[in-house]
């Protein structure tokens, strides 16, 4: 059994879960420990005890550890990418790409350790200095989803440690392999006992223990909207209240205008909707296409979709791997049925595929004649299922794009500077893409959304410090003159 790492020790558990390859369900990657609530409590207590020393550790020590982690991840990207693709089902180039991203994130935050800065400003009162500094928050609980098994853990763990917090990390149940491999690297890099804890297990057990513990000061969660809501409610009603950051679902629109370059638009749409098997929170599942290009666009999409290679994630040449597991496949098929029942027209894909080994293979599906009120256009499916909705012009396309409870990413394909600029300003989303897929972001800039997609400060880049630090304002009377307790306007 592959073990949890708690309080500086590798510990097995009484329960384990099998990690199954979705490209070949006969392939069991391993048995991974599932922690009990008591084990989660132990990890939280260890992180709590380790916090005072780690919060005062030198920025050089933190830099060196994070740099060693980043370097090892990058040196082993092929092997780690293979493990990731084997357990999650994204293609090998996507798996290696994600691992590379994780390494880059650790290197970025190793640099951020050395760039910690505060402010010193004059007081409104004489002979007093004011210093504004950032301090770590405490024990942070990190809860991650299955679809980015190493990049999302990296973009939470790296800033948490960089800014001096201690960590309890709970990966998704479906993808413990990458989480475990990452944890081994972090531990090998020399992180002191208790500072970093890996607690694999169920959300309802390990996750809940983190939410309910008064020793955890902050929770960073990425996952679905229903779980996210629950996480926020528990954190906000806890005593003491916890800081909380949520990155959740999406129903990201991609607008294609009459003046778009058709090839660019089809490339962007196929990539956004179907790569990584449509299992990206930034995937575009709503293609909003103006009248003048609609029929040409749909025909070009159908043609392109016939060429897509859907097969074993590890096979050379595969462009789209399997769906992650049976329950996600059932959800995809359910929505394909719902779309047909709602009167949308299935113009490509949607059928199960047989490959050499038993796996969760689904041909990417495209619906046309979709109104924005249909469930397939409103609810997150999280699979390779996209809809095309007609718009008469740019204004209507923008209105449709924004008519959604979500607000993560939003894209437009156009050759018009005027429409591109207007869309960037008016799209109700945290990230906007022009002539680019809605998914695929840089690691040194903020990531996150608005409306139903996100809650709390942004992740990644320098903006990550908003969540992983708390601000302190310190006043010092220097004694070089009379103490003036109050001036007009001061509290
Ligand atoms: P999920 O909500 O089922 O699970 C996410 C995590 O929460 C898992 O680790 C799970 O074990 C844990 N969890 C479950 N119940 C819990 C509870 N009661 N208390 C605490 N933790 C609990 O999501 P998922 O199926 O793993 O991931 C898919 C979802 O993630 C999609 O909705 C997708 O859009 C979203 N996602 C969002 C982003 C983003 O940055 N916005 C990125 C990736 C994925």
Short mmCIF file of C-alpha atoms and ligand atoms in Angstrom, two decimals:
data_model
loop_
_atom_site.label_atom_id
_atom_site.label_comp_id
_atom_site.label_asym_id
_atom_site.label_seq_id
_atom_site.Cartn_x
_atom_site.Cartn_y
_atom_site.Cartn_z
CA UNK A 1 0.00 0.00 0.00
CA UNK A 2 1.33 3.46 -0.89
CA UNK A 3 1.41 5.49 2.31
CA UNK A 4 0.39 8.88 3.64
CA UNK A 5 3.02 11.27 4.98
CA UNK A 6 2.00 12.56 8.39
CA UNK A 7 4.14 14.32 11.02
CA UNK A 8 7.37 13.41 9.25
CA UNK A 9 6.56 9.71 8.79
CA UNK A 10 5.18 7.51 6.02
CA UNK A 11 2.10 5.79 7.47
CA UNK A 12 -0.16 3.12 6.06
CA UNK A 13 -3.89 3.13 6.77
CA UNK A 14 -6.55 0.54 7.50
CA UNK A 15 -8.31 1.36 4.21
CA UNK A 16 -6.92 1.65 0.69
CA UNK A 17 -8.23 2.62 -2.74
CA UNK A 18 -7.22 1.15 -6.08
CA UNK A 19 -5.82 3.59 -8.63
CA UNK A 20 -7.19 2.41 -12.01
CA UNK A 21 -5.94 3.39 -15.46
CA UNK A 22 -8.96 4.78 -17.40
CA UNK A 23 -7.33 3.81 -20.72
CA UNK A 24 -7.18 0.19 -19.57
CA UNK A 25 -9.25 -0.72 -16.57
CA UNK A 26 -7.32 -4.00 -16.18
CA UNK A 27 -4.27 -1.94 -15.26
CA UNK A 28 -4.18 -1.20 -11.52
CA UNK A 29 -1.52 1.42 -10.84
CA UNK A 30 -1.45 0.71 -7.14
CA UNK A 31 -3.27 0.63 -3.82
CA UNK A 32 -3.17 3.96 -2.01
CA UNK A 33 -3.82 4.57 1.68
CA UNK A 34 -7.11 6.19 2.62
CA UNK A 35 -6.67 8.08 5.86
CA UNK A 36 -9.19 8.04 8.70
CA UNK A 37 -10.42 11.19 10.42
CA UNK A 38 -8.02 10.49 13.30
CA UNK A 39 -5.08 10.33 10.89
CA UNK A 40 -6.16 13.59 9.31
CA UNK A 41 -6.31 15.11 12.82
CA UNK A 42 -2.78 13.91 13.42
CA UNK A 43 -1.54 15.58 10.27
CA UNK A 44 -3.30 18.82 11.22
CA UNK A 45 -1.78 18.73 14.71
CA UNK A 46 1.69 18.14 13.23
CA UNK A 47 1.27 21.07 10.83
CA UNK A 48 0.05 23.23 13.72
CA UNK A 49 3.06 22.36 15.87
CA UNK A 50 5.47 22.93 12.97
CA UNK A 51 4.05 26.34 12.09
CA UNK A 52 5.91 28.63 14.56
CA UNK A 53 9.38 27.47 13.43
CA UNK A 54 8.53 27.28 9.71
CA UNK A 55 6.85 30.68 9.71
CA UNK A 56 10.18 32.12 10.93
CA UNK A 57 12.40 30.01 8.68
CA UNK A 58 14.76 31.92 6.44
CA UNK A 59 13.65 32.83 2.96
CA UNK A 60 16.88 31.22 1.74
CA UNK A 61 15.84 27.87 3.24
CA UNK A 62 12.41 28.08 1.64
CA UNK A 63 13.90 29.15 -1.67
CA UNK A 64 16.35 26.24 -1.67
CA UNK A 65 13.66 23.67 -0.89
CA UNK A 66 11.24 24.94 -3.54
CA UNK A 67 14.01 25.18 -6.12
CA UNK A 68 15.08 21.59 -5.41
CA UNK A 69 11.46 20.48 -5.85
CA UNK A 70 11.10 22.34 -9.15
CA UNK A 71 14.42 21.01 -10.44
CA UNK A 72 13.58 17.40 -9.64
CA UNK A 73 10.11 17.63 -11.18
CA UNK A 74 11.57 19.03 -14.40
CA UNK A 75 14.36 16.44 -14.48
CA UNK A 76 11.75 13.65 -14.17
CA UNK A 77 9.02 15.16 -16.31
CA UNK A 78 8.79 12.23 -18.77
CA UNK A 79 8.40 9.62 -16.04
CA UNK A 80 6.01 11.73 -13.95
CA UNK A 81 4.05 12.69 -17.06
CA UNK A 82 3.62 9.02 -17.89
CA UNK A 83 2.29 8.28 -14.40
CA UNK A 84 -0.09 11.24 -14.62
CA UNK A 85 -1.45 10.22 -18.02
CA UNK A 86 -1.78 6.64 -16.88
CA UNK A 87 -3.91 7.55 -13.88
CA UNK A 88 -5.89 10.51 -15.26
CA UNK A 89 -6.20 9.66 -18.96
CA UNK A 90 -4.92 12.86 -20.57
CA UNK A 91 -2.50 12.22 -23.43
CA UNK A 92 1.19 11.75 -22.74
CA UNK A 93 2.20 15.14 -24.22
CA UNK A 94 -0.51 16.74 -22.06
CA UNK A 95 0.72 14.79 -19.03
CA UNK A 96 4.33 15.83 -19.59
CA UNK A 97 3.17 19.40 -20.23
CA UNK A 98 1.31 19.46 -16.94
CA UNK A 99 4.32 18.10 -15.04
CA UNK A 100 6.51 20.75 -16.68
CA UNK A 101 4.03 23.36 -15.51
CA UNK A 102 4.27 22.03 -11.95
CA UNK A 103 8.07 22.29 -12.04
CA UNK A 104 7.91 25.84 -13.38
CA UNK A 105 5.48 26.82 -10.63
CA UNK A 106 7.85 25.60 -7.91
CA UNK A 107 10.72 27.50 -9.52
CA UNK A 108 8.60 30.65 -9.80
CA UNK A 109 7.71 30.52 -6.10
CA UNK A 110 11.30 29.71 -5.11
CA UNK A 111 12.05 33.15 -6.57
CA UNK A 112 9.06 34.72 -4.86
CA UNK A 113 10.52 33.69 -1.46
CA UNK A 114 13.36 36.14 -2.13
CA UNK A 115 11.05 38.91 -3.25
CA UNK A 116 8.96 39.14 -0.09
CA UNK A 117 8.53 42.83 0.58
CA UNK A 118 6.70 45.17 2.89
CA UNK A 119 6.20 48.92 3.09
CA UNK A 120 7.43 51.53 5.49
CA UNK A 121 5.36 54.69 5.44
CA UNK A 122 5.21 57.86 7.55
CA UNK A 123 2.51 58.05 10.20
CA UNK A 124 0.04 60.92 10.27
CA UNK A 125 1.43 61.49 13.80
CA UNK A 126 4.95 62.81 14.45
CA UNK A 127 7.87 60.53 15.51
CA UNK A 128 5.97 57.40 14.55
CA UNK A 129 6.79 54.94 11.76
CA UNK A 130 4.33 52.58 10.19
CA UNK A 131 5.43 49.24 8.74
CA UNK A 132 3.18 47.06 6.65
CA UNK A 133 4.32 43.46 6.35
CA UNK A 134 2.90 40.18 5.20
CA UNK A 135 2.88 37.15 7.48
CA UNK A 136 1.88 33.56 6.84
CA UNK A 137 -1.67 32.57 7.71
CA UNK A 138 -0.97 29.34 9.63
CA UNK A 139 -1.95 25.79 8.77
CA UNK A 140 -3.49 25.69 5.32
CA UNK A 141 -5.64 22.82 4.10
CA UNK A 142 -5.30 22.19 0.37
CA UNK A 143 -8.07 20.24 -1.34
CA UNK A 144 -7.62 19.43 -5.03
CA UNK A 145 -9.62 17.86 -7.89
CA UNK A 146 -8.65 14.98 -10.17
CA UNK A 147 -8.32 16.75 -13.50
CA UNK A 148 -4.90 18.38 -12.93
CA UNK A 149 -3.29 15.86 -10.59
CA UNK A 150 0.06 17.68 -10.25
CA UNK A 151 -0.34 21.27 -11.51
CA UNK A 152 -3.15 22.26 -9.14
CA UNK A 153 -1.41 20.75 -6.08
CA UNK A 154 1.75 22.60 -7.21
CA UNK A 155 0.03 25.96 -7.52
CA UNK A 156 -1.31 25.61 -3.99
CA UNK A 157 1.60 23.90 -2.18
CA UNK A 158 4.38 26.09 -3.64
CA UNK A 159 2.96 29.48 -2.53
CA UNK A 160 1.75 28.02 0.78
CA UNK A 161 5.29 26.94 1.68
CA UNK A 162 6.98 29.95 0.07
CA UNK A 163 5.08 32.38 2.29
CA UNK A 164 5.76 30.36 5.47
CA UNK A 165 2.58 28.34 5.99
CA UNK A 166 2.44 24.67 6.92
CA UNK A 167 0.40 22.35 4.76
CA UNK A 168 -2.07 19.52 4.93
CA UNK A 169 -2.62 18.34 1.37
CA UNK A 170 -5.62 16.22 0.40
CA UNK A 171 -5.54 15.15 -3.25
CA UNK A 172 -8.54 13.81 -5.15
CA UNK A 173 -9.28 10.17 -4.54
CA UNK A 174 -9.03 9.29 -8.25
CA UNK A 175 -5.44 10.46 -8.80
CA UNK A 176 -3.30 9.70 -5.72
CA UNK A 177 -0.28 8.58 -7.78
CA UNK A 178 0.89 12.01 -8.94
CA UNK A 179 0.15 13.50 -5.52
CA UNK A 180 2.23 10.84 -3.85
CA UNK A 181 5.14 11.26 -6.29
CA UNK A 182 5.06 15.03 -5.78
CA UNK A 183 5.02 14.57 -2.01
CA UNK A 184 8.08 12.31 -2.12
CA UNK A 185 9.93 15.03 -4.02
CA UNK A 186 8.90 17.72 -1.54
CA UNK A 187 10.04 15.60 1.39
CA UNK A 188 13.33 14.69 -0.28
CA UNK A 189 13.98 18.41 -0.82
CA UNK A 190 14.32 18.74 2.95
CA UNK A 191 11.05 20.15 4.22
CA UNK A 192 11.07 19.74 8.05
CA UNK A 193 8.74 17.21 9.72
CA UNK A 194 5.17 18.47 10.09
CA UNK A 195 5.57 21.33 7.61
CA UNK A 196 4.11 19.30 4.76
CA UNK A 197 1.64 16.44 5.20
CA UNK A 198 0.04 14.25 2.55
CA UNK A 199 -3.33 12.87 3.60
CA UNK A 200 -4.96 10.84 0.86
CA UNK A 201 -8.53 9.81 1.50
CA UNK A 202 -12.17 10.63 1.05
CA UNK A 203 -13.45 14.19 0.92
CA UNK A 204 -16.16 13.36 3.40
CA UNK A 205 -13.55 12.10 5.90
CA UNK A 206 -10.22 13.88 5.37
CA UNK A 207 -11.68 17.00 3.76
CA UNK A 208 -14.29 17.41 6.46
CA UNK A 209 -11.69 16.92 9.20
CA UNK A 210 -9.73 19.83 7.72
CA UNK A 211 -12.80 22.04 7.43
CA UNK A 212 -13.85 21.33 11.01
CA UNK A 213 -10.49 21.67 12.74
CA UNK A 214 -9.89 24.93 14.64
CA UNK A 215 -6.16 24.38 14.03
CA UNK A 216 -6.57 24.96 10.28
CA UNK A 217 -6.56 28.68 9.46
CA UNK A 218 -7.28 28.60 5.75
CA UNK A 219 -8.64 26.28 3.08
CA UNK A 220 -7.78 26.50 -0.60
CA UNK A 221 -10.20 24.34 -2.57
CA UNK A 222 -10.51 23.51 -6.26
CA UNK A 223 -13.38 21.31 -7.36
CA UNK A 224 -17.06 21.33 -8.17
CA UNK A 225 -19.58 24.01 -7.25
CA UNK A 226 -21.64 21.88 -4.82
CA UNK A 227 -18.56 20.81 -2.83
CA UNK A 228 -17.15 24.32 -2.99
CA UNK A 229 -20.31 25.81 -1.50
CA UNK A 230 -20.19 23.35 1.33
CA UNK A 231 -16.53 24.12 1.95
CA UNK A 232 -17.23 27.86 2.10
CA UNK A 233 -20.24 27.47 4.37
CA UNK A 234 -18.27 25.35 6.82
CA UNK A 235 -15.27 27.71 6.79
CA UNK A 236 -17.34 30.82 7.28
CA UNK A 237 -19.44 29.43 10.11
CA UNK A 238 -16.45 27.81 11.87
CA UNK A 239 -15.17 29.22 15.13
CA UNK A 240 -12.69 30.76 14.48
CA UNK A 241 -13.72 31.52 10.90
CA UNK A 242 -11.33 30.29 8.22
CA UNK A 243 -9.93 32.11 5.26
CA UNK A 244 -11.25 30.38 2.16
CA UNK A 245 -10.44 30.35 -1.53
CA UNK A 246 -12.56 28.42 -4.04
CA UNK A 247 -11.94 27.65 -7.70
CA UNK A 248 -14.91 25.79 -9.10
CA UNK A 249 -16.74 24.97 -12.30
CA UNK A 250 -17.09 26.68 -15.63
CA UNK A 251 -19.35 26.83 -18.66
CA UNK A 252 -16.98 28.89 -20.69
CA UNK A 253 -18.18 30.53 -23.90
CA UNK A 254 -16.19 30.93 -27.08
CA UNK A 255 -17.61 33.48 -29.50
CA UNK A 256 -16.88 33.09 -33.21
CA UNK A 257 -17.66 36.17 -35.28
CA UNK A 258 -18.32 36.38 -39.04
CA UNK A 259 -14.90 37.98 -39.57
CA UNK A 260 -12.96 35.23 -37.74
CA UNK A 261 -10.21 33.30 -39.44
CA UNK A 262 -12.07 29.99 -39.83
CA UNK A 263 -9.00 27.82 -39.29
CA UNK A 264 -8.05 29.69 -36.11
CA UNK A 265 -11.64 29.44 -34.86
CA UNK A 266 -11.87 25.68 -35.48
CA UNK A 267 -8.44 25.09 -33.88
CA UNK A 268 -9.45 27.12 -30.84
CA UNK A 269 -12.83 25.41 -30.54
CA UNK A 270 -11.51 21.85 -30.92
CA UNK A 271 -8.73 22.50 -28.45
CA UNK A 272 -10.98 24.31 -25.95
CA UNK A 273 -13.84 21.85 -26.10
CA UNK A 274 -12.21 18.46 -26.50
CA UNK A 275 -8.53 18.38 -25.58
CA UNK A 276 -7.86 16.82 -22.19
CA UNK A 277 -11.15 15.05 -22.94
CA UNK A 278 -13.04 18.28 -22.17
CA UNK A 279 -12.14 17.81 -18.52
CA UNK A 280 -10.73 21.26 -17.86
CA UNK A 281 -12.48 23.90 -15.81
CA UNK A 282 -11.44 26.37 -18.54
CA UNK A 283 -12.76 24.16 -21.37
CA UNK A 284 -15.17 25.87 -23.72
CA UNK A 285 -18.34 23.87 -23.97
CA UNK A 286 -20.45 26.74 -25.42
CA UNK A 287 -19.56 27.87 -28.92
CA UNK A 288 -21.52 30.99 -29.81
CA UNK A 289 -21.34 31.59 -33.53
CA UNK A 290 -22.72 34.46 -35.60
CA UNK A 291 -25.02 33.76 -38.56
CA UNK A 292 -22.62 34.62 -41.38
CA UNK A 293 -20.05 31.98 -40.41
CA UNK A 294 -22.25 29.48 -38.56
CA UNK A 295 -22.74 26.85 -41.29
CA UNK A 296 -19.14 26.99 -42.50
CA UNK A 297 -17.92 26.71 -38.92
CA UNK A 298 -20.12 23.70 -38.09
CA UNK A 299 -19.08 21.92 -41.31
CA UNK A 300 -15.40 22.56 -40.60
CA UNK A 301 -15.83 21.32 -37.01
CA UNK A 302 -17.51 18.10 -38.21
CA UNK A 303 -14.70 17.50 -40.66
CA UNK A 304 -12.03 18.17 -38.07
CA UNK A 305 -13.72 16.01 -35.45
CA UNK A 306 -13.63 13.01 -37.79
CA UNK A 307 -9.85 13.24 -37.81
CA UNK A 308 -9.45 13.25 -34.02
CA UNK A 309 -7.55 10.26 -32.67
CA UNK A 310 -9.22 9.00 -29.51
CA UNK A 311 -7.28 6.21 -27.89
CA UNK A 312 -5.10 5.04 -25.01
CA UNK A 313 -3.57 8.11 -23.34
CA UNK A 314 -0.08 6.61 -23.51
CA UNK A 315 -0.21 5.61 -27.17
CA UNK A 316 1.81 7.76 -29.58
CA UNK A 317 -0.46 9.86 -31.77
CA UNK A 318 -3.46 9.89 -29.41
CA UNK A 319 -5.06 13.32 -29.37
CA UNK A 320 -7.84 12.63 -26.89
CA UNK A 321 -7.65 10.09 -24.10
CA UNK A 322 -10.49 8.39 -22.25
CA UNK A 323 -12.92 9.93 -19.78
CA UNK A 324 -11.53 9.67 -16.25
CA UNK A 325 -13.90 7.04 -14.81
CA UNK A 326 -17.27 5.36 -15.11
CA UNK A 327 -19.17 7.95 -13.11
CA UNK A 328 -17.88 10.87 -15.23
CA UNK A 329 -18.66 8.84 -18.37
CA UNK A 330 -22.20 8.24 -17.10
CA UNK A 331 -22.55 11.98 -16.54
CA UNK A 332 -21.34 12.76 -20.09
CA UNK A 333 -23.75 10.23 -21.59
CA UNK A 334 -26.59 11.55 -19.43
CA UNK A 335 -26.07 15.07 -20.80
CA UNK A 336 -25.84 13.77 -24.38
CA UNK A 337 -29.27 12.21 -23.80
CA UNK A 338 -30.59 15.39 -22.18
CA UNK A 339 -29.41 17.47 -25.15
CA UNK A 340 -31.29 15.24 -27.57
CA UNK A 341 -34.41 15.29 -25.39
CA UNK A 342 -34.24 19.09 -25.23
CA UNK A 343 -34.29 19.25 -29.05
CA UNK A 344 -30.63 20.00 -29.76
CA UNK A 345 -29.18 18.28 -32.83
CA UNK A 346 -26.24 15.93 -32.30
CA UNK A 347 -24.13 16.51 -35.42
CA UNK A 348 -20.97 14.66 -34.42
CA UNK A 349 -19.78 12.03 -31.95
CA UNK A 350 -21.39 11.12 -28.66
CA UNK A 351 -20.95 7.35 -28.99
CA UNK A 352 -18.89 4.95 -26.91
CA UNK A 353 -15.76 3.63 -28.61
CA UNK A 354 -14.00 0.27 -28.28
CA UNK A 355 -10.22 0.24 -28.19
CA UNK A 356 -7.61 -2.51 -27.63
CA UNK A 357 -8.17 -2.53 -23.88
CA UNK A 358 -11.33 -1.82 -21.87
CA UNK A 359 -11.50 1.89 -21.07
CA UNK A 360 -13.87 4.87 -20.88
CA UNK A 361 -13.69 5.98 -24.51
CA UNK A 362 -16.20 8.51 -25.78
CA UNK A 363 -16.27 10.19 -29.20
CA UNK A 364 -16.36 13.98 -28.62
CA UNK A 365 -19.89 15.25 -29.17
CA UNK A 366 -21.09 18.41 -30.90
CA UNK A 367 -24.64 19.75 -30.65
CA UNK A 368 -26.12 22.46 -32.88
CA UNK A 369 -29.45 24.30 -32.63
CA UNK A 370 -28.85 24.85 -28.96
CA UNK A 371 -30.62 27.61 -27.10
CA UNK A 372 -28.86 29.18 -24.18
CA UNK A 373 -31.68 28.05 -21.89
CA UNK A 374 -31.12 24.34 -22.49
CA UNK A 375 -29.48 22.41 -19.67
CA UNK A 376 -26.64 21.37 -21.98
CA UNK A 377 -25.82 25.07 -22.38
CA UNK A 378 -26.20 25.99 -18.71
CA UNK A 379 -24.80 23.15 -16.61
CA UNK A 380 -21.20 22.04 -16.41
CA UNK A 381 -20.85 18.61 -18.05
CA UNK A 382 -17.06 18.31 -17.65
CA UNK A 383 -16.60 16.04 -20.63
CA UNK A 384 -15.98 16.22 -24.40
CA UNK A 385 -19.41 17.65 -25.17
CA UNK A 386 -19.83 21.07 -26.83
CA UNK A 387 -22.81 23.05 -28.03
CA UNK A 388 -23.18 25.58 -30.84
CA UNK A 389 -25.58 28.47 -30.31
CA UNK A 390 -26.41 30.85 -33.12
CA UNK A 391 -26.21 34.63 -32.63
CA UNK A 392 -27.37 37.25 -35.10
CA UNK A 393 -24.47 39.64 -34.41
CA UNK A 394 -21.68 40.57 -31.99
CA UNK A 395 -24.01 42.23 -29.49
CA UNK A 396 -26.21 39.19 -29.18
CA UNK A 397 -23.13 36.93 -29.01
CA UNK A 398 -21.74 38.94 -26.08
CA UNK A 399 -25.09 38.83 -24.30
CA UNK A 400 -25.29 35.06 -24.72
CA UNK A 401 -21.67 34.62 -23.62
CA UNK A 402 -22.37 36.47 -20.37
CA UNK A 403 -25.73 34.80 -19.76
CA UNK A 404 -24.39 32.04 -17.52
CA UNK A 405 -24.04 31.50 -13.78
CA UNK A 406 -20.30 30.90 -14.31
CA UNK A 407 -17.44 33.30 -15.06
CA UNK A 408 -14.09 31.57 -15.33
CA UNK A 409 -12.81 31.97 -18.88
CA UNK A 410 -14.29 33.50 -22.01
CA UNK A 411 -12.98 33.59 -25.58
CA UNK A 412 -13.56 35.31 -28.89
CA UNK A 413 -12.30 34.58 -32.41
CA UNK A 414 -12.35 37.70 -34.56
CA UNK A 415 -10.04 39.73 -36.78
CA UNK A 416 -11.64 42.97 -35.58
CA UNK A 417 -9.70 45.03 -33.07
CA UNK A 418 -12.91 46.85 -32.20
CA UNK A 419 -14.82 43.71 -31.19
CA UNK A 420 -11.80 42.09 -29.53
CA UNK A 421 -11.25 45.19 -27.37
CA UNK A 422 -14.93 45.50 -26.52
CA UNK A 423 -15.11 41.81 -25.60
CA UNK A 424 -12.04 42.00 -23.34
CA UNK A 425 -13.69 44.83 -21.42
CA UNK A 426 -17.19 43.39 -21.27
CA UNK A 427 -16.81 39.61 -20.92
CA UNK A 428 -17.93 38.67 -17.40
CA UNK A 429 -15.06 36.30 -16.69
CA UNK A 430 -11.79 36.20 -14.77
CA UNK A 431 -9.82 35.34 -17.91
CA UNK A 432 -10.43 36.43 -21.50
CA UNK A 433 -8.81 34.95 -24.61
CA UNK A 434 -8.67 36.50 -28.06
CA UNK A 435 -7.99 34.09 -30.95
CA UNK A 436 -6.80 31.56 -28.39
CA UNK A 437 -8.41 28.54 -26.74
CA UNK A 438 -10.26 29.32 -23.48
CA UNK A 439 -7.94 26.85 -21.74
CA UNK A 440 -4.16 27.16 -21.56
CA UNK A 441 -2.81 29.82 -19.25
CA UNK A 442 0.55 31.17 -18.07
CA UNK A 443 1.83 30.25 -14.61
CA UNK A 444 3.19 33.64 -13.54
CA UNK A 445 -0.07 35.60 -13.72
CA UNK A 446 -3.32 35.39 -11.76
CA UNK A 447 -5.75 32.56 -12.40
CA UNK A 448 -9.39 32.54 -11.37
CA UNK A 449 -12.89 33.61 -12.20
CA UNK A 450 -15.98 35.41 -11.01
CA UNK A 451 -19.69 34.78 -10.48
CA UNK A 452 -20.35 31.10 -9.67
CA UNK A 453 -16.87 29.95 -10.69
CA UNK A 454 -14.69 31.38 -7.96
CA UNK A 455 -14.66 32.87 -4.50
CA UNK A 456 -11.86 34.63 -2.68
CA UNK A 457 -8.47 35.85 -3.87
CA UNK A 458 -6.86 34.72 -7.11
CA UNK A 459 -4.37 31.87 -7.37
CA UNK A 460 -0.94 31.88 -9.03
CA UNK A 461 1.66 34.49 -9.79
CA UNK A 462 2.34 37.26 -7.29
CA UNK A 463 -1.39 37.47 -6.60
CA UNK A 464 -1.17 34.18 -4.69
CA UNK A 465 0.16 36.10 -1.69
CA UNK A 466 -3.26 37.62 -1.07
CA UNK A 467 -4.51 34.25 0.10
CA UNK A 468 -1.38 32.75 1.62
CA UNK A 469 -0.44 35.78 3.72
CA UNK A 470 -2.14 38.13 6.11
CA UNK A 471 -1.18 41.77 6.41
CA UNK A 472 0.22 43.29 9.61
CA UNK A 473 0.45 47.03 10.26
CA UNK A 474 3.01 47.87 12.98
CA UNK A 475 3.44 51.33 14.60
CA UNK A 476 6.66 52.43 16.31
CA UNK A 477 7.08 55.62 18.37
CA UNK A 478 10.79 56.49 18.01
CA UNK A 479 11.05 58.83 21.02
CA UNK A 480 12.74 61.65 19.12
CA UNK A 481 10.09 64.15 20.14
CA UNK A 482 6.99 64.45 22.29
CA UNK A 483 4.45 61.69 22.02
CA UNK A 484 1.32 63.10 20.41
CA UNK A 485 -1.39 60.56 21.09
CA UNK A 486 -3.91 61.87 18.63
CA UNK A 487 -3.98 64.23 15.67
CA UNK A 488 -7.00 65.49 13.87
CA UNK A 489 -8.38 62.73 11.69
CA UNK A 490 -6.51 59.84 13.33
CA UNK A 491 -8.34 57.15 15.29
P1 LIG B 1 -15.16 17.54 -6.34
O1 LIG B 1 -15.84 18.77 -5.85
O2 LIG B 1 -15.95 16.28 -6.39
O3 LIG B 1 -13.90 17.21 -5.44
C1 LIG B 1 -12.86 18.15 -5.26
C2 LIG B 1 -12.11 17.79 -4.00
O4 LIG B 1 -12.96 18.00 -2.88
C3 LIG B 1 -11.66 16.32 -3.92
O5 LIG B 1 -10.38 16.25 -3.34
C4 LIG B 1 -12.70 15.72 -3.01
O6 LIG B 1 -12.26 14.55 -2.36
C5 LIG B 1 -12.94 16.85 -2.04
N1 LIG B 1 -14.19 16.77 -1.29
C6 LIG B 1 -15.33 16.12 -1.64
N2 LIG B 1 -16.26 16.25 -0.68
C7 LIG B 1 -15.71 17.02 0.29
C8 LIG B 1 -16.18 17.51 1.54
N3 LIG B 1 -17.41 17.24 1.99
N4 LIG B 1 -15.35 18.28 2.27
C9 LIG B 1 -14.12 18.57 1.82
N5 LIG B 1 -13.62 18.12 0.66
C10 LIG B 1 -14.40 17.35 -0.10
O7 LIG B 1 -14.55 17.90 -7.77
P2 LIG B 1 -13.81 16.92 -8.80
O8 LIG B 1 -14.85 16.02 -9.41
O9 LIG B 1 -12.61 16.30 -8.17
O10 LIG B 1 -13.26 17.97 -9.89
C11 LIG B 1 -14.02 18.42 -10.96
C12 LIG B 1 -14.51 19.83 -10.70
O11 LIG B 1 -13.41 20.67 -10.43
C13 LIG B 1 -15.20 20.46 -11.90
O12 LIG B 1 -16.37 21.12 -11.46
C14 LIG B 1 -14.18 21.47 -12.40
O13 LIG B 1 -14.71 22.56 -13.11
C15 LIG B 1 -13.53 21.89 -11.14
N6 LIG B 1 -12.21 22.47 -11.40
C16 LIG B 1 -12.07 23.82 -11.25
C17 LIG B 1 -10.85 24.43 -11.51
C18 LIG B 1 -10.69 25.91 -11.34
O14 LIG B 1 -9.55 26.35 -11.17
N7 LIG B 1 -11.74 26.70 -11.39
C19 LIG B 1 -9.77 23.65 -11.90
C20 LIG B 1 -9.95 22.29 -12.04
C21 LIG B 1 -11.18 21.70 -11.77
#
